[in-house]
Short mmCIF file of C-alpha atoms in Angstrom, two decimals:
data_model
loop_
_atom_site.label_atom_id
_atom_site.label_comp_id
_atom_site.label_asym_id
_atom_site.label_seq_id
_atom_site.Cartn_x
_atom_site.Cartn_y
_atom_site.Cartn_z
CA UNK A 51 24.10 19.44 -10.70
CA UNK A 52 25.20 15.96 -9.71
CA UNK A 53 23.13 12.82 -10.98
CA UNK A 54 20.61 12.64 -7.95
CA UNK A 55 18.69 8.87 -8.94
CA UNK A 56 21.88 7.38 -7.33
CA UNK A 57 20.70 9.32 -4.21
CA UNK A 58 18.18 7.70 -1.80
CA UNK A 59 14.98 8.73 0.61
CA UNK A 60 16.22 6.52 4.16
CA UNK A 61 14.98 7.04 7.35
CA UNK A 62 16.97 7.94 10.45
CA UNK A 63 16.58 4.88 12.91
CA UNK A 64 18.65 6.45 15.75
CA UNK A 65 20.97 9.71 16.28
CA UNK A 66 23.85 9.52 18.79
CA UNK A 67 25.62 13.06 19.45
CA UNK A 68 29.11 12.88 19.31
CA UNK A 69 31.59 15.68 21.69
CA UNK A 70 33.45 15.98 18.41
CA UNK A 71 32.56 19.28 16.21
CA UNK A 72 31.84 19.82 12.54
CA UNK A 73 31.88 22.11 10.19
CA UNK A 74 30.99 25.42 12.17
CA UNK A 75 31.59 24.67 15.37
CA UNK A 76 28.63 22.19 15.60
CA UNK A 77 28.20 18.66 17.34
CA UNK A 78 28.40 15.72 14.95
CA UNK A 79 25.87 13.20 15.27
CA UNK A 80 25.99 9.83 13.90
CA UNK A 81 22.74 8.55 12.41
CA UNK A 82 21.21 4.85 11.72
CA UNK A 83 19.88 5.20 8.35
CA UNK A 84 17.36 2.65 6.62
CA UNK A 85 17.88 3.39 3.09
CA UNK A 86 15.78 0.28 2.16
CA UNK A 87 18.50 -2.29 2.17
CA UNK A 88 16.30 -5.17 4.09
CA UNK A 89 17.67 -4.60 7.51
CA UNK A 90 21.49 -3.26 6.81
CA UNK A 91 21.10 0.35 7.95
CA UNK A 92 24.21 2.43 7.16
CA UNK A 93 25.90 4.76 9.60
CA UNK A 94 25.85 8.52 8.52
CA UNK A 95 27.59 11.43 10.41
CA UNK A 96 26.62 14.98 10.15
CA UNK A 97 26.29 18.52 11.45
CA UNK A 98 23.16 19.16 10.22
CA UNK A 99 20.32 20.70 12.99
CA UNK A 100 17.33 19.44 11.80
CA UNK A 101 17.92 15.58 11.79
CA UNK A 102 16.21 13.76 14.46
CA UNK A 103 14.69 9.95 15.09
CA UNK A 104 12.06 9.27 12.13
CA UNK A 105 13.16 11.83 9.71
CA UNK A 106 13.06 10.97 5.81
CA UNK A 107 15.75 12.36 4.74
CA UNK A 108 17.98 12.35 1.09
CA UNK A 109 21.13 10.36 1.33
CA UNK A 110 23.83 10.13 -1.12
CA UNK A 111 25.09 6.88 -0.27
CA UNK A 112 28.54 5.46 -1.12
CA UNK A 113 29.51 5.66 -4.73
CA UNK A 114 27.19 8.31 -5.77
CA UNK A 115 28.82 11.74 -7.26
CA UNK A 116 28.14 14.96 -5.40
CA UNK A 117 28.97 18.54 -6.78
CA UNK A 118 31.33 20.50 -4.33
CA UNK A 119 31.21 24.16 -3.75
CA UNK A 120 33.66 24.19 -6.55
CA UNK A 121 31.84 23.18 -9.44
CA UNK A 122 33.47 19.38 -8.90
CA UNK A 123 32.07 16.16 -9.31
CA UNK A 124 33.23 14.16 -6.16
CA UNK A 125 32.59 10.26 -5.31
CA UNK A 126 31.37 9.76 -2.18
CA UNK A 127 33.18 7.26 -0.25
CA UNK A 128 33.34 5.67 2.98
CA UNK A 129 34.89 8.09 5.55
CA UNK A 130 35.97 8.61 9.13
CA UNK A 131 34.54 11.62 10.57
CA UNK A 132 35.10 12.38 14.49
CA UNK A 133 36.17 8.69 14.89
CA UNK A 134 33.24 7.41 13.73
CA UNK A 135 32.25 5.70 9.92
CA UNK A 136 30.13 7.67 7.46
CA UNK A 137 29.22 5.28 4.95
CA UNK A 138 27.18 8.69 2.97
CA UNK A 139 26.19 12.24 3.16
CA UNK A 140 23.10 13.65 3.84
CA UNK A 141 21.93 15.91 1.02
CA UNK A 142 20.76 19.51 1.11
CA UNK A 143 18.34 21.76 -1.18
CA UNK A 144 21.40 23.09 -3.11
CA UNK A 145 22.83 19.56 -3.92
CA UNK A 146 19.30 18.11 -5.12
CA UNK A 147 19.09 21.16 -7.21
CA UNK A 148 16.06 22.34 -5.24
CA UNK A 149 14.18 25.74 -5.47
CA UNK A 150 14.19 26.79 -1.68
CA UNK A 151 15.98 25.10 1.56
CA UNK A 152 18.82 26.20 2.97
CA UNK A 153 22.57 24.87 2.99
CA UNK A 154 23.72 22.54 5.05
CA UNK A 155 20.34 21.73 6.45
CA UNK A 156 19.20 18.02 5.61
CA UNK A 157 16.47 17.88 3.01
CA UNK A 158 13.50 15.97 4.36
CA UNK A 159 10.47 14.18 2.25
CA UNK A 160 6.92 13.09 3.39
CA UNK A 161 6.93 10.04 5.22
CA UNK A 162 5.14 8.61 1.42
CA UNK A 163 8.61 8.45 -0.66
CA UNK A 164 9.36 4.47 -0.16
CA UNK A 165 12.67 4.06 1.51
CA UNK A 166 15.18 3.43 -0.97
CA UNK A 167 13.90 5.10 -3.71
CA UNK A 168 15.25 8.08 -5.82
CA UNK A 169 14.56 11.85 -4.31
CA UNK A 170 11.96 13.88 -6.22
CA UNK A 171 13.18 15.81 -8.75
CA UNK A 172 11.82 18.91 -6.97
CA UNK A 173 11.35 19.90 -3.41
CA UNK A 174 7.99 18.45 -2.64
CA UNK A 175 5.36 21.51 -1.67
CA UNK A 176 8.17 23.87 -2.46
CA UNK A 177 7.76 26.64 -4.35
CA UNK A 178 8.31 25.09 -8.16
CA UNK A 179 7.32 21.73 -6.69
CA UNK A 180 5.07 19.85 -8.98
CA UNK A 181 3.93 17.24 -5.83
CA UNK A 182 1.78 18.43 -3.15
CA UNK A 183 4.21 16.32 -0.65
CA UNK A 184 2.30 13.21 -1.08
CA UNK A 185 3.87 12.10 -4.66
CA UNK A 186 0.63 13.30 -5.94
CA UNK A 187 0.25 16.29 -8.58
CA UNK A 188 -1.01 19.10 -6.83
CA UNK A 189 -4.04 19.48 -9.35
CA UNK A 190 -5.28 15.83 -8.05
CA UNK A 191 -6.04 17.19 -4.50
CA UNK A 192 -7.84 20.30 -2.92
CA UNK A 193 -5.69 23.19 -2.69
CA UNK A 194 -4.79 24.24 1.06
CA UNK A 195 -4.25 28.13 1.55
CA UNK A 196 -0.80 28.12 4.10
CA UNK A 197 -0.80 31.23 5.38
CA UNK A 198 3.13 32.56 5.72
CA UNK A 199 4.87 33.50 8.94
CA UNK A 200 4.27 37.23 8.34
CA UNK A 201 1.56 38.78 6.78
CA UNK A 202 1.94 41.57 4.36
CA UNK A 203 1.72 45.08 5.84
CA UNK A 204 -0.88 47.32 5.13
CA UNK A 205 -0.32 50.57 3.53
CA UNK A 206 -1.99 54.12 4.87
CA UNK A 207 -4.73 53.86 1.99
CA UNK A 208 -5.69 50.32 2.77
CA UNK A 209 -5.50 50.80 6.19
CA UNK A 210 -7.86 53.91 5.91
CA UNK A 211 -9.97 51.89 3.43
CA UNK A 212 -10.67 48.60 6.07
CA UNK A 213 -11.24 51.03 8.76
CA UNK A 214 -13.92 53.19 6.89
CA UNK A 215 -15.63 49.52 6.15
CA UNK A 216 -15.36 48.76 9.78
CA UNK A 217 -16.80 51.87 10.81
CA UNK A 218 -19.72 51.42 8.25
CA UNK A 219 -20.45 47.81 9.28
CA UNK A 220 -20.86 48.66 13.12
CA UNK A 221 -23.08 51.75 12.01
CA UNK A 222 -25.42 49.72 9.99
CA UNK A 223 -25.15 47.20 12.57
CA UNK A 224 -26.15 49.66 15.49
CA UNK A 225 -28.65 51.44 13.16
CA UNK A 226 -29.81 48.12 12.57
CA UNK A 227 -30.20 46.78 16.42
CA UNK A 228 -31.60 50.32 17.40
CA UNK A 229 -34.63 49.87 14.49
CA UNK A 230 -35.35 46.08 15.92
CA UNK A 231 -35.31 47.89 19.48
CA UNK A 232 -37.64 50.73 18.24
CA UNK A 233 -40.15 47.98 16.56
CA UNK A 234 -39.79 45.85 19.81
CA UNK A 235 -40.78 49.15 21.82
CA UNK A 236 -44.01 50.09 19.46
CA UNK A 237 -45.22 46.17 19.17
CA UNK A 238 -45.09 46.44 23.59
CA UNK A 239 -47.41 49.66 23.27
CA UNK A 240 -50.16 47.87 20.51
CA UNK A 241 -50.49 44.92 23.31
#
């Protein structure tokens, strides 16, 4: 894994798509990025999908070392891509060494991390994350349930289990509606 506190958290000021393809057969776009440099954004071209206006994102600006698929420490340097200047690559999961994320998708942090600074060491709210996305330890806050896409299917027992319950709670809820009508019914004959 590549040294990552040369990397930095910047902000995407502006994204212009490009006719030009990447990697894949995909539209570059070349991004404004505030890295924290007092008003100098840098220009960053990329393929990836998810980066839009706004987005925090981890650069690796010029000079930093990245780790290509090959296990080889790389210097990024200033670069022409589809006739435009990339002065830095956006990172992914993979090249922060993050548990989760997928490749060649831009990792993004809470809008929290100050612009400029180093990435977290892991993916914040991810799955070995030690930050609940906020820079905070996630001990320090109240724990949200986040239910997944997809919930787990049932087997046959548990299925025949939650329906037996549901059959038994509207029983002794008619049983108990047809006892308040019955007490209704003798307290109208006493009057």
């Amino acid at each position: 894994m590549a040294d990552t506190s040369q990397y930095k958290v910047g902000k995407v000021l502006s994204v212009d798509t490009k006719s030009a393809k990447g990697g894949g057969g995909k539209p570059l776009r070349a991004c404004s990025v505030d890295i924290g440099d007092e008003g100098n954004p840098i220009t960053v071209v990329t393929s990836a999908s998810n980066v839009r206006e706004g987005s925090r994102i981890v650069i690796a600006p010029i000079g930093s070392f990245i780790i290509n698929d090959e296990g080889e420490e790389i210097t990024v340097k200033k670069t022409t891509v589809g006739g435009v200047v990339s002065e830095g690559i956006f990172c992914d999961a993979k090249m922060l060494g993050w548990a989760g994320g997928a490749q060649g998708i831009a990792a993004q942090v809470p809008d929290s991390f100050e612009l400029g600074s180093a990435p977290p060491p892991t993916k914040p709210g991810g799955p070995s994350g030690n930050t609940n996305g906020y820079g905070n330890n996630a001990g320090e806050s109240a724990a949200v349930e986040v239910k997944g896409l997809f919930e787990k299917k049932l087997t046959k027992e548990e299925k025949k289990k939650l329906a037996e319950e549901k059959r038994k709670a509207r029983k002794a809820a008619k049983e108990a509606k047809s006892k308040n009508d019955g007490d209704c019914a003798q307290d109208g004959e006493e009057s």
